[in-house]
Every structure is written in structure tokens, then in C-alpha cells.
mmCIF file of C-alpha atoms and ligand atoms in Angstrom:
data_model
loop_
_atom_site.group_PDB
_atom_site.id
_atom_site.type_symbol
_atom_site.label_atom_id
_atom_site.label_comp_id
_atom_site.label_asym_id
_atom_site.label_seq_id
_atom_site.Cartn_x
_atom_site.Cartn_y
_atom_site.Cartn_z
ATOM 1 C CA MET A 1 -43.317 13.357 24.882
ATOM 2 C CA ASP A 2 -40.044 15.102 25.619
ATOM 3 C CA CYS A 3 -39.840 17.863 23.005
ATOM 4 C CA PRO A 4 -36.322 18.177 21.594
ATOM 5 C CA LEU A 5 -36.886 21.844 20.841
ATOM 6 C CA ALA A 6 -37.328 22.586 24.495
ATOM 7 C CA ARG A 7 -33.713 21.565 24.858
ATOM 8 C CA LEU A 8 -32.332 23.467 21.860
ATOM 9 C CA GLN A 9 -29.285 25.053 23.438
ATOM 10 C CA SER A 10 -26.970 27.646 22.030
ATOM 11 C CA LEU A 11 -23.230 27.303 22.466
ATOM 12 C CA ALA A 12 -21.328 30.584 22.571
ATOM 13 C CA LEU A 13 -21.400 31.872 18.992
ATOM 14 C CA PRO A 14 -18.463 33.925 17.751
ATOM 15 C CA GLU A 15 -19.030 37.497 16.646
ATOM 16 C CA GLU A 16 -20.423 36.646 13.186
ATOM 17 C CA GLU A 17 -18.773 38.505 10.353
ATOM 18 C CA SER A 18 -21.665 39.984 8.382
ATOM 19 C CA PHE A 19 -22.261 39.154 4.732
ATOM 20 C CA ALA A 20 -22.103 42.896 3.972
ATOM 21 C CA GLY A 21 -18.723 43.277 5.699
ATOM 22 C CA ASN A 22 -17.209 40.154 4.133
ATOM 23 C CA LEU A 23 -18.464 41.070 0.663
ATOM 24 C CA ALA A 24 -17.156 44.634 0.811
ATOM 25 C CA ALA A 25 -13.750 43.495 2.102
ATOM 26 C CA GLY A 26 -13.536 40.612 -0.411
ATOM 27 C CA LEU A 27 -14.426 42.746 -3.437
ATOM 28 C CA ALA A 28 -11.900 45.395 -2.410
ATOM 29 C CA ARG A 29 -9.112 42.780 -2.507
ATOM 30 C CA THR A 30 -7.031 41.753 -5.529
ATOM 31 C CA PRO A 31 -7.864 39.110 -6.616
ATOM 32 C CA LYS A 32 -11.494 39.579 -5.580
ATOM 33 C CA GLU A 33 -13.140 36.903 -3.434
ATOM 34 C CA ILE A 34 -16.360 36.037 -1.581
ATOM 35 C CA ALA A 35 -16.296 33.443 1.242
ATOM 36 C CA CYS A 36 -18.068 30.186 0.360
ATOM 37 C CA LYS A 37 -19.943 30.067 3.682
ATOM 38 C CA TYR A 38 -22.305 32.707 2.239
ATOM 39 C CA PHE A 39 -23.656 30.248 -0.353
ATOM 40 C CA TYR A 40 -26.004 28.745 2.194
ATOM 41 C CA ASP A 41 -28.997 31.039 2.620
ATOM 42 C CA ALA A 42 -32.380 29.296 2.141
ATOM 43 C CA ALA A 43 -32.179 29.492 -1.695
ATOM 44 C CA GLY A 44 -28.518 28.408 -1.751
ATOM 45 C CA SER A 45 -29.202 25.460 0.571
ATOM 46 C CA GLN A 46 -32.008 24.338 -1.740
ATOM 47 C CA LEU A 47 -29.736 24.627 -4.771
ATOM 48 C CA PHE A 48 -27.120 22.578 -2.927
ATOM 49 C CA GLU A 49 -29.730 19.864 -2.265
ATOM 50 C CA GLN A 50 -30.405 19.851 -6.042
ATOM 51 C CA ILE A 51 -26.667 19.546 -6.739
ATOM 52 C CA CYS A 52 -26.593 16.448 -4.512
ATOM 53 C CA GLU A 53 -29.177 14.808 -6.809
ATOM 54 C CA LEU A 54 -27.329 15.589 -10.072
ATOM 55 C CA PRO A 55 -26.084 12.560 -12.037
ATOM 56 C CA GLU A 56 -22.642 14.212 -12.344
ATOM 57 C CA TYR A 57 -22.315 14.914 -8.586
ATOM 58 C CA TYR A 58 -21.357 11.399 -7.444
ATOM 59 C CA GLN A 59 -20.342 12.479 -3.923
ATOM 60 C CA THR A 60 -23.606 12.351 -1.983
ATOM 61 C CA ARG A 61 -24.889 9.075 -3.336
ATOM 62 C CA THR A 62 -21.487 7.374 -3.096
ATOM 63 C CA GLU A 63 -21.052 8.438 0.517
ATOM 64 C CA MET A 64 -24.567 7.299 1.411
ATOM 65 C CA MET A 65 -23.926 3.943 -0.253
ATOM 66 C CA LEU A 66 -20.682 3.562 1.758
ATOM 67 C CA LEU A 67 -22.392 4.461 5.044
ATOM 68 C CA GLY A 68 -25.156 1.927 4.369
ATOM 69 C CA ARG A 69 -22.774 -0.797 3.261
ATOM 70 C CA HIS A 70 -20.471 -0.450 6.287
ATOM 71 C CA ALA A 71 -22.826 0.770 9.021
ATOM 72 C CA GLY A 72 -22.407 -2.455 11.027
ATOM 73 C CA GLU A 73 -18.599 -2.209 11.014
ATOM 74 C CA ILE A 74 -18.761 1.507 11.810
ATOM 75 C CA ALA A 75 -21.055 0.832 14.758
ATOM 76 C CA ALA A 76 -18.671 -1.814 16.096
ATOM 77 C CA LEU A 77 -15.715 0.611 15.892
ATOM 78 C CA MET A 78 -17.638 3.276 17.790
ATOM 79 C CA GLY A 79 -18.167 0.956 20.771
ATOM 80 C CA GLU A 80 -20.988 0.840 23.304
ATOM 81 C CA ASN A 81 -23.169 3.668 24.619
ATOM 82 C CA VAL A 82 -22.279 6.316 22.036
ATOM 83 C CA GLU A 83 -23.212 9.967 21.722
ATOM 84 C CA LEU A 84 -22.878 10.884 18.037
ATOM 85 C CA VAL A 85 -22.025 14.563 17.491
ATOM 86 C CA GLU A 86 -22.656 15.764 13.924
ATOM 87 C CA PHE A 87 -20.740 18.890 12.889
ATOM 88 C CA GLY A 88 -22.857 21.107 10.601
ATOM 89 C CA ALA A 89 -25.845 18.799 10.682
ATOM 90 C CA GLY A 90 -27.831 20.085 7.664
ATOM 91 C CA SER A 91 -30.694 17.861 6.511
ATOM 92 C CA LEU A 92 -29.859 14.890 8.829
ATOM 93 C CA ARG A 93 -30.350 12.527 5.879
ATOM 94 C CA LYS A 94 -27.050 10.713 6.299
ATOM 95 C CA VAL A 95 -27.252 10.129 10.035
ATOM 96 C CA ARG A 96 -30.446 8.129 9.563
ATOM 97 C CA ILE A 97 -28.409 5.499 7.713
ATOM 98 C CA LEU A 98 -26.219 5.078 10.812
ATOM 99 C CA LEU A 99 -29.090 5.245 13.309
ATOM 100 C CA ASP A 100 -30.979 2.492 11.466
ATOM 101 C CA GLU A 101 -28.079 0.101 11.929
ATOM 102 C CA ALA A 102 -26.105 1.266 14.977
ATOM 103 C CA LYS A 103 -28.258 0.521 18.015
ATOM 104 C CA ASN A 104 -25.274 1.451 20.227
ATOM 105 C CA ILE A 105 -25.879 5.125 19.355
ATOM 106 C CA GLY A 106 -28.059 6.131 22.281
ATOM 107 C CA ALA A 107 -27.711 9.886 21.916
ATOM 108 C CA TYR A 108 -27.407 12.229 18.982
ATOM 109 C CA THR A 109 -26.150 15.823 19.145
ATOM 110 C CA PRO A 110 -26.635 17.609 15.823
ATOM 111 C CA LEU A 111 -24.807 20.902 15.756
ATOM 112 C CA ASP A 112 -25.738 23.607 13.281
ATOM 113 C CA ILE A 113 -25.407 27.354 12.982
ATOM 114 C CA SER A 114 -29.061 27.759 11.928
ATOM 115 C CA GLY A 115 -31.442 27.168 14.826
ATOM 116 C CA ASN A 116 -34.641 27.426 12.744
ATOM 117 C CA TYR A 117 -33.579 24.798 10.267
ATOM 118 C CA LEU A 118 -32.220 22.525 12.989
ATOM 119 C CA GLY A 119 -35.493 22.716 14.912
ATOM 120 C CA ASP A 120 -37.509 21.516 11.913
ATOM 121 C CA VAL A 121 -35.302 18.582 10.959
ATOM 122 C CA VAL A 122 -34.855 17.440 14.550
ATOM 123 C CA ARG A 123 -38.605 17.383 15.116
ATOM 124 C CA ALA A 124 -38.960 14.907 12.230
ATOM 125 C CA LEU A 125 -36.074 12.769 13.521
ATOM 126 C CA ALA A 126 -37.508 12.657 17.035
ATOM 127 C CA SER A 127 -40.743 11.066 15.888
ATOM 128 C CA ASP A 128 -38.892 8.445 13.801
ATOM 129 C CA TYR A 129 -36.400 7.489 16.574
ATOM 130 C CA PRO A 130 -38.355 7.832 19.824
ATOM 131 C CA ALA A 131 -35.785 5.962 21.932
ATOM 132 C CA LEU A 132 -32.918 8.242 20.919
ATOM 133 C CA THR A 133 -31.749 11.013 23.255
ATOM 134 C CA LEU A 134 -31.676 14.087 21.040
ATOM 135 C CA ARG A 135 -29.716 17.152 22.016
ATOM 136 C CA PRO A 136 -29.646 19.696 19.138
ATOM 137 C CA LEU A 137 -27.105 22.464 19.633
ATOM 138 C CA ILE A 138 -26.795 25.776 17.844
ATOM 139 C CA GLY A 139 -23.144 26.489 17.225
ATOM 140 C CA ASP A 140 -20.398 27.076 14.675
ATOM 141 C CA PHE A 141 -18.514 23.842 14.040
ATOM 142 C CA THR A 142 -15.422 25.753 12.909
ATOM 143 C CA CYS A 143 -14.901 26.887 16.524
ATOM 144 C CA LEU A 144 -13.597 25.052 19.550
ATOM 145 C CA LEU A 145 -16.792 23.999 21.323
ATOM 146 C CA GLU A 146 -17.441 23.143 24.905
ATOM 147 C CA ILE A 147 -20.176 20.563 24.550
ATOM 148 C CA PRO A 148 -21.677 19.809 27.978
ATOM 149 C CA ALA A 149 -21.537 16.131 29.011
ATOM 150 C CA LEU A 150 -24.785 14.170 28.823
ATOM 151 C CA PRO A 151 -26.021 12.198 31.835
ATOM 152 C CA GLY A 152 -24.222 8.851 32.014
ATOM 153 C CA ASN A 153 -21.239 10.329 30.130
ATOM 154 C CA PRO A 154 -21.640 8.386 26.870
ATOM 155 C CA ARG A 155 -18.561 7.948 24.727
ATOM 156 C CA ARG A 156 -18.465 10.632 22.024
ATOM 157 C CA ALA A 157 -18.021 10.035 18.293
ATOM 158 C CA GLY A 158 -17.966 12.851 15.756
ATOM 159 C CA PHE A 159 -19.634 12.738 12.342
ATOM 160 C CA PHE A 160 -18.555 15.121 9.569
ATOM 161 C CA PRO A 161 -19.842 13.820 6.224
ATOM 162 C CA GLY A 162 -20.101 15.427 2.775
ATOM 163 C CA SER A 163 -16.389 16.246 2.264
ATOM 164 C CA THR A 164 -17.021 19.689 3.726
ATOM 165 C CA ILE A 165 -13.443 19.372 5.016
ATOM 166 C CA GLY A 166 -12.428 19.901 1.356
ATOM 167 C CA ASN A 167 -13.749 23.468 1.454
ATOM 168 C CA PHE A 168 -10.877 24.402 3.812
ATOM 169 C CA ARG A 169 -7.255 24.899 2.732
ATOM 170 C CA PRO A 170 -5.138 21.999 4.099
ATOM 171 C CA ASP A 171 -3.640 24.011 6.999
ATOM 172 C CA ALA A 172 -7.069 25.310 7.998
ATOM 173 C CA ALA A 173 -8.474 21.779 7.589
ATOM 174 C CA ALA A 174 -5.836 20.421 10.012
ATOM 175 C CA GLY A 175 -6.718 23.185 12.495
ATOM 176 C CA LEU A 176 -10.413 22.376 12.174
ATOM 177 C CA LEU A 177 -9.795 18.652 12.779
ATOM 178 C CA ARG A 178 -7.705 19.559 15.847
ATOM 179 C CA ARG A 179 -10.564 21.653 17.265
ATOM 180 C CA MET A 180 -13.069 18.877 16.536
ATOM 181 C CA ARG A 181 -10.853 16.409 18.377
ATOM 182 C CA ALA A 182 -10.761 18.762 21.377
ATOM 183 C CA SER A 183 -14.547 19.338 21.230
ATOM 184 C CA LEU A 184 -15.109 15.577 21.193
ATOM 185 C CA GLY A 185 -12.967 15.188 24.312
ATOM 186 C CA GLY A 186 -10.886 12.427 22.777
ATOM 187 C CA GLY A 187 -13.562 10.461 20.879
ATOM 188 C CA GLY A 188 -13.299 9.170 17.311
ATOM 189 C CA LEU A 189 -14.422 10.918 14.130
ATOM 190 C CA LEU A 190 -16.264 9.501 11.104
ATOM 191 C CA ILE A 191 -15.541 11.762 8.147
ATOM 192 C CA GLY A 192 -16.361 11.761 4.427
ATOM 193 C CA VAL A 193 -13.614 12.872 2.028
ATOM 194 C CA ASP A 194 -13.754 13.281 -1.736
ATOM 195 C CA LEU A 195 -10.855 11.689 -3.616
ATOM 196 C CA VAL A 196 -8.577 12.831 -6.439
ATOM 197 C CA LYS A 197 -9.627 11.206 -9.685
ATOM 198 C CA ASP A 198 -9.835 11.746 -13.440
ATOM 199 C CA PRO A 199 -9.998 15.545 -13.842
ATOM 200 C CA ALA A 200 -12.778 15.115 -16.412
ATOM 201 C CA ARG A 201 -14.967 13.480 -13.765
ATOM 202 C CA LEU A 202 -14.261 16.301 -11.304
ATOM 203 C CA HIS A 203 -14.857 18.913 -13.970
ATOM 204 C CA ALA A 204 -18.239 17.374 -14.831
ATOM 205 C CA ALA A 205 -19.308 17.354 -11.148
ATOM 206 C CA TYR A 206 -18.850 21.135 -10.863
ATOM 207 C CA ASN A 207 -19.975 22.073 -14.393
ATOM 208 C CA ASP A 208 -23.296 20.267 -14.788
ATOM 209 C CA PRO A 209 -25.114 20.791 -18.092
ATOM 210 C CA ALA A 210 -28.349 21.622 -16.217
ATOM 211 C CA GLY A 211 -26.581 24.704 -14.856
ATOM 212 C CA ILE A 212 -27.510 24.103 -11.189
ATOM 213 C CA THR A 213 -23.944 24.624 -9.930
ATOM 214 C CA ALA A 214 -23.804 27.881 -11.914
ATOM 215 C CA LEU A 215 -27.027 29.033 -10.222
ATOM 216 C CA PHE A 216 -25.601 28.005 -6.835
ATOM 217 C CA ASN A 217 -22.473 30.062 -7.525
ATOM 218 C CA LYS A 218 -24.412 33.072 -8.829
ATOM 219 C CA ASN A 219 -26.749 32.908 -5.838
ATOM 220 C CA LEU A 220 -24.045 34.847 -3.965
ATOM 221 C CA MET A 221 -24.853 37.829 -6.195
ATOM 222 C CA VAL A 222 -28.608 37.230 -6.144
ATOM 223 C CA ARG A 223 -28.380 37.146 -2.351
ATOM 224 C CA ALA A 224 -26.376 40.388 -2.257
ATOM 225 C CA ASN A 225 -29.023 42.066 -4.435
ATOM 226 C CA ARG A 226 -31.850 40.857 -2.207
ATOM 227 C CA GLU A 227 -30.284 41.348 1.210
ATOM 228 C CA LEU A 228 -27.980 44.295 0.651
ATOM 229 C CA GLY A 229 -29.645 46.179 -2.213
ATOM 230 C CA ALA A 230 -26.659 45.524 -4.510
ATOM 231 C CA ASP A 231 -27.145 45.795 -8.280
ATOM 232 C CA PHE A 232 -25.222 42.775 -9.600
ATOM 233 C CA ASP A 233 -26.363 41.503 -12.996
ATOM 234 C CA PRO A 234 -25.738 37.753 -12.518
ATOM 235 C CA ASP A 235 -26.005 37.263 -16.305
ATOM 236 C CA ALA A 236 -22.982 39.526 -16.733
ATOM 237 C CA PHE A 237 -20.817 36.973 -14.840
ATOM 238 C CA ALA A 238 -19.840 33.465 -15.926
ATOM 239 C CA HIS A 239 -19.641 30.430 -13.647
ATOM 240 C CA TYR A 240 -16.107 29.037 -14.022
ATOM 241 C CA ALA A 241 -14.979 25.933 -12.106
ATOM 242 C CA PRO A 242 -11.682 24.441 -13.322
ATOM 243 C CA TYR A 243 -9.806 21.613 -11.611
ATOM 244 C CA ASN A 244 -6.347 22.777 -10.514
ATOM 245 C CA ALA A 245 -4.495 19.462 -10.715
ATOM 246 C CA SER A 246 -1.287 20.639 -9.018
ATOM 247 C CA ALA A 247 -3.221 21.965 -6.001
ATOM 248 C CA HIS A 248 -5.650 18.977 -6.040
ATOM 249 C CA ARG A 249 -8.697 21.206 -5.902
ATOM 250 C CA VAL A 250 -11.669 22.419 -7.889
ATOM 251 C CA GLU A 251 -11.694 26.214 -7.792
ATOM 252 C CA MET A 252 -14.875 28.186 -8.352
ATOM 253 C CA TYR A 253 -15.060 31.696 -9.733
ATOM 254 C CA LEU A 254 -17.554 34.197 -11.079
ATOM 255 C CA VAL A 255 -15.881 35.863 -14.043
ATOM 256 C CA SER A 256 -16.978 39.296 -15.215
ATOM 257 C CA LEU A 257 -18.052 39.106 -18.865
ATOM 258 C CA LYS A 258 -17.472 42.814 -19.477
ATOM 259 C CA ARG A 259 -16.097 45.951 -17.907
ATOM 260 C CA GLN A 260 -18.721 46.919 -15.346
ATOM 261 C CA SER A 261 -19.374 48.588 -12.007
ATOM 262 C CA VAL A 262 -21.551 47.277 -9.199
ATOM 263 C CA THR A 263 -22.868 49.324 -6.300
ATOM 264 C CA ILE A 264 -23.568 47.977 -2.832
ATOM 265 C CA GLY A 265 -25.086 50.759 -0.746
ATOM 266 C CA SER A 266 -22.755 53.719 -1.065
ATOM 267 C CA MET A 267 -19.817 51.615 -2.313
ATOM 268 C CA GLN A 268 -18.852 51.039 -5.929
ATOM 269 C CA PHE A 269 -16.790 48.100 -7.161
ATOM 270 C CA ASP A 270 -15.249 48.040 -10.633
ATOM 271 C CA PHE A 271 -14.729 44.848 -12.603
ATOM 272 C CA ALA A 272 -12.456 44.553 -15.634
ATOM 273 C CA SER A 273 -13.615 42.391 -18.502
ATOM 274 C CA GLY A 274 -12.480 38.827 -17.667
ATOM 275 C CA GLU A 275 -11.791 39.620 -14.001
ATOM 276 C CA PRO A 276 -12.467 36.646 -11.660
ATOM 277 C CA VAL A 277 -14.110 36.639 -8.224
ATOM 278 C CA HIS A 278 -12.957 33.552 -6.306
ATOM 279 C CA THR A 279 -15.896 31.898 -4.496
ATOM 280 C CA GLU A 280 -14.828 28.377 -3.412
ATOM 281 C CA ASP A 281 -12.077 25.759 -3.240
ATOM 282 C CA SER A 282 -12.964 22.088 -3.015
ATOM 283 C CA HIS A 283 -9.850 20.094 -2.128
ATOM 284 C CA LYS A 284 -9.511 16.469 -3.145
ATOM 285 C CA TYR A 285 -7.282 13.990 -1.302
ATOM 286 C CA THR A 286 -5.786 10.583 -1.844
ATOM 287 C CA ILE A 287 -6.560 8.144 0.964
ATOM 288 C CA GLU A 288 -2.934 8.483 2.064
ATOM 289 C CA SER A 289 -2.795 12.288 1.911
ATOM 290 C CA PHE A 290 -5.965 12.558 3.991
ATOM 291 C CA ARG A 291 -4.634 10.076 6.560
ATOM 292 C CA GLU A 292 -1.491 12.218 6.824
ATOM 293 C CA LEU A 293 -3.597 15.336 7.380
ATOM 294 C CA ALA A 294 -5.588 13.546 10.095
ATOM 295 C CA ALA A 295 -2.359 12.427 11.786
ATOM 296 C CA ARG A 296 -1.125 16.056 11.780
ATOM 297 C CA ALA A 297 -4.303 16.920 13.667
ATOM 298 C CA GLY A 298 -3.628 14.310 16.376
ATOM 299 C CA PHE A 299 -5.825 11.492 15.061
ATOM 300 C CA SER A 300 -4.767 7.917 14.391
ATOM 301 C CA PRO A 301 -6.389 6.947 11.099
ATOM 302 C CA ARG A 302 -7.985 3.521 11.560
ATOM 303 C CA ALA A 303 -10.514 2.150 9.062
ATOM 304 C CA VAL A 304 -11.239 3.583 5.620
ATOM 305 C CA TRP A 305 -13.931 2.562 3.161
ATOM 306 C CA THR A 306 -14.116 3.426 -0.508
ATOM 307 C CA ASP A 307 -16.224 2.423 -3.511
ATOM 308 C CA GLU A 308 -15.155 0.241 -6.445
ATOM 309 C CA GLU A 309 -14.292 3.295 -8.568
ATOM 310 C CA ARG A 310 -12.432 5.005 -5.680
ATOM 311 C CA LEU A 311 -14.540 8.126 -6.080
ATOM 312 C CA PHE A 312 -15.124 8.878 -2.397
ATOM 313 C CA SER A 313 -13.844 7.748 0.998
ATOM 314 C CA VAL A 314 -15.205 7.482 4.518
ATOM 315 C CA HIS A 315 -12.610 7.414 7.333
ATOM 316 C CA TRP A 316 -12.802 6.355 10.963
ATOM 317 C CA LEU A 317 -10.196 8.299 12.934
ATOM 318 C CA GLU A 318 -9.367 7.765 16.581
ATOM 319 C CA SER A 319 -8.004 10.391 18.883
ATOM 320 C CA ARG A 320 -4.407 9.749 19.928
HETATM 321 C C1 AVI B 401 -20.363 21.448 0.537
HETATM 322 N N1 AVI B 401 -19.220 21.123 -0.332
HETATM 323 C C2 AVI B 401 -18.541 19.922 0.119
HETATM 324 C C3 AVI B 401 -19.536 21.112 -1.771
HETATM 325 C C4 AVI B 401 -18.275 20.749 -2.599
HETATM 326 O O1 AVI B 401 -18.384 19.874 -3.449
HETATM 327 O O2 AVI B 401 -17.216 21.328 -2.363
HETATM 328 C C5 AVI B 401 -20.081 22.443 -2.244
HETATM 329 C C6 AVI B 401 -20.269 22.524 -3.734
HETATM 330 N N2 AVI B 401 -19.761 23.428 -4.526
HETATM 331 C C7 AVI B 401 -20.133 23.203 -5.762
HETATM 332 N N3 AVI B 401 -20.827 22.088 -5.810
HETATM 333 C C8 AVI B 401 -20.950 21.641 -4.532
#
């Protein structure tokens, strides 16, 4: 059998900013901040998987329901002989819903920054879909990527589920969509986007009573202790995730519960009592405001699917 790992290729990776460098720079700033991309070490990725199963976190199950319900229509819009390129592939759970229905997807290119993880999940996919051409790529989806053409030049379609686009400020999100459009060489993009809704519902999704989102947030400090020898006391910080209705986003912070100092190597950082460290933004869109953003990025918004409660949306965008 053709082993997909033998073909695991690396696209040019940008000079990765180290966790240590980002943390030191972010904690020296006022207000303090830590970039949300550092949530996803092995422990953080597992906590995120647990978040996806929470009753309050409607996003994952609603998106999966929408993909299943409309897979036939989605397949028809993609056309014949398709190479599906998934940006930030993760667990590959959602693509299976499409692959089960869309027999026109002949090739699948999952792209992820973590080669080890990608290798494992792709191995499992390969045995379940033996007829599929699998071409896993290691790369950073936030960059402009030169994805080599596959034999037969299948038509490319992008896949970016999970409302990860919401973790970028709108201008950065438009830039990211523009780069994806260029990387796809003019193909369409299937993208999941969380919607504005009752603030209480949004608040509940990021403040679960089981405390998993708090652990996910505090994992940034646990990770810094483990990897960088920092001496954060995660219990001395509170998880705080309010919905900022005028900016249409959930903001996440770790708030210092007392006046304290933390050392990371030879550096010391002082925290006032009540001082916040910003860790994430999760922007929410209306269907119209997301379609406008997509148009700014050079896409023509075509089909959109949403659930009965209008919690989540899945968009099919075509390159202009
Ligand atoms: C990955 N991303 C879309 C999630 C979100 O909802 O913004 C990350 C997350 N943060 C807290 N809970 C989930």
C-alpha cells in the first residue's frame, strides 16, 4: 500500500516565533497579552477536544450537523475531480463527514503545523478511505503557501471549519482569507463561522461550569512552567471571558487575583491585583457581516447554511 507518510512534505515554514520570546514580549506590554496560538500544545489540544464535547459549546456539534445535512449540496457546488485542502487540519473528524458523501473528492491535502500529529491522524484516514489520494503537508496556514499541483491538476477547494477565522481580528481575517484564496489558486472555500447571538449563550459557551475552558486558558501558564521553568501559580489567576457586544467578540483573559511577581528564567514580571492578561478574541459575525468580509478578500459568497436557532453558519465562497 502507498504509505501517506512517505509523502509527508514540508512547505517552507516561517521563522517560528518561540513561545519564550512571545511570552516575554507579551508580558512586558501594557496591557499584558499572550498569543492564543500557544494554547495548542498536547495538553491544550486535548482540553480543546473536551471543550468541543461540552453541552454549552454548541459550535462543534452544530457545524458537524450542518456538514452532514448539506454534504450532497456542498459536493455538487465543488464540482468534479476535487482536491480538498484543509487549513489547520487537526483531528480530521469533520472532513470524514464530507468524504463519506462527496465521491467527487478524489484527493485530500490536510495541512497542519504539527507533523507528528498529522502523521498519526492521516494514517487512520488512509485505511478508512483507500481510494483517496492523500497528500499531508506540514505548513502554517496563516502564510501564503505554494501548494504543488497534483497529477491531473484537480480543481482545488479549501476547507476551514471550526470558526478559527474568529480568532483573528477582522482586518487580519480578511488578509488570511486573501492568502488562502491565493494558495488555492482560485478555487472555492468552505468555511465555518460562529454567529452573533444572545450574549448569555455566548457567555455560557466560554464559561462552562465544569471549568474546562478555565483549564484551557490557564494551560498557557502551566505550559510556561513546564517548558520554560516559569513559576506561575495558575490558582492565583482567574479565567475571565466576557462577551464584548460592541466589538462582537468573546474576549479571554487571565486576571491576577493579587499583587504578585512571576519569574521566567532571569526575567521578572510584576502583576497588580486585578491586572488582566489578554489571551484570546473569538469574533462572532452575522451572515451578512461575514459575507462582506469574504467579499473584501476577493471571494464571491455563494451558498450559506445555518441551523434552526442560527447558532452557527457554514459558507461556500467562490474566488472572483
Ligand atoms: C479554536 N477556536 C475557534 C475556539 C473559539 O471558540 O474561539 C477556541 C476556544 N477558546 C475557548 N473555547 C474555545
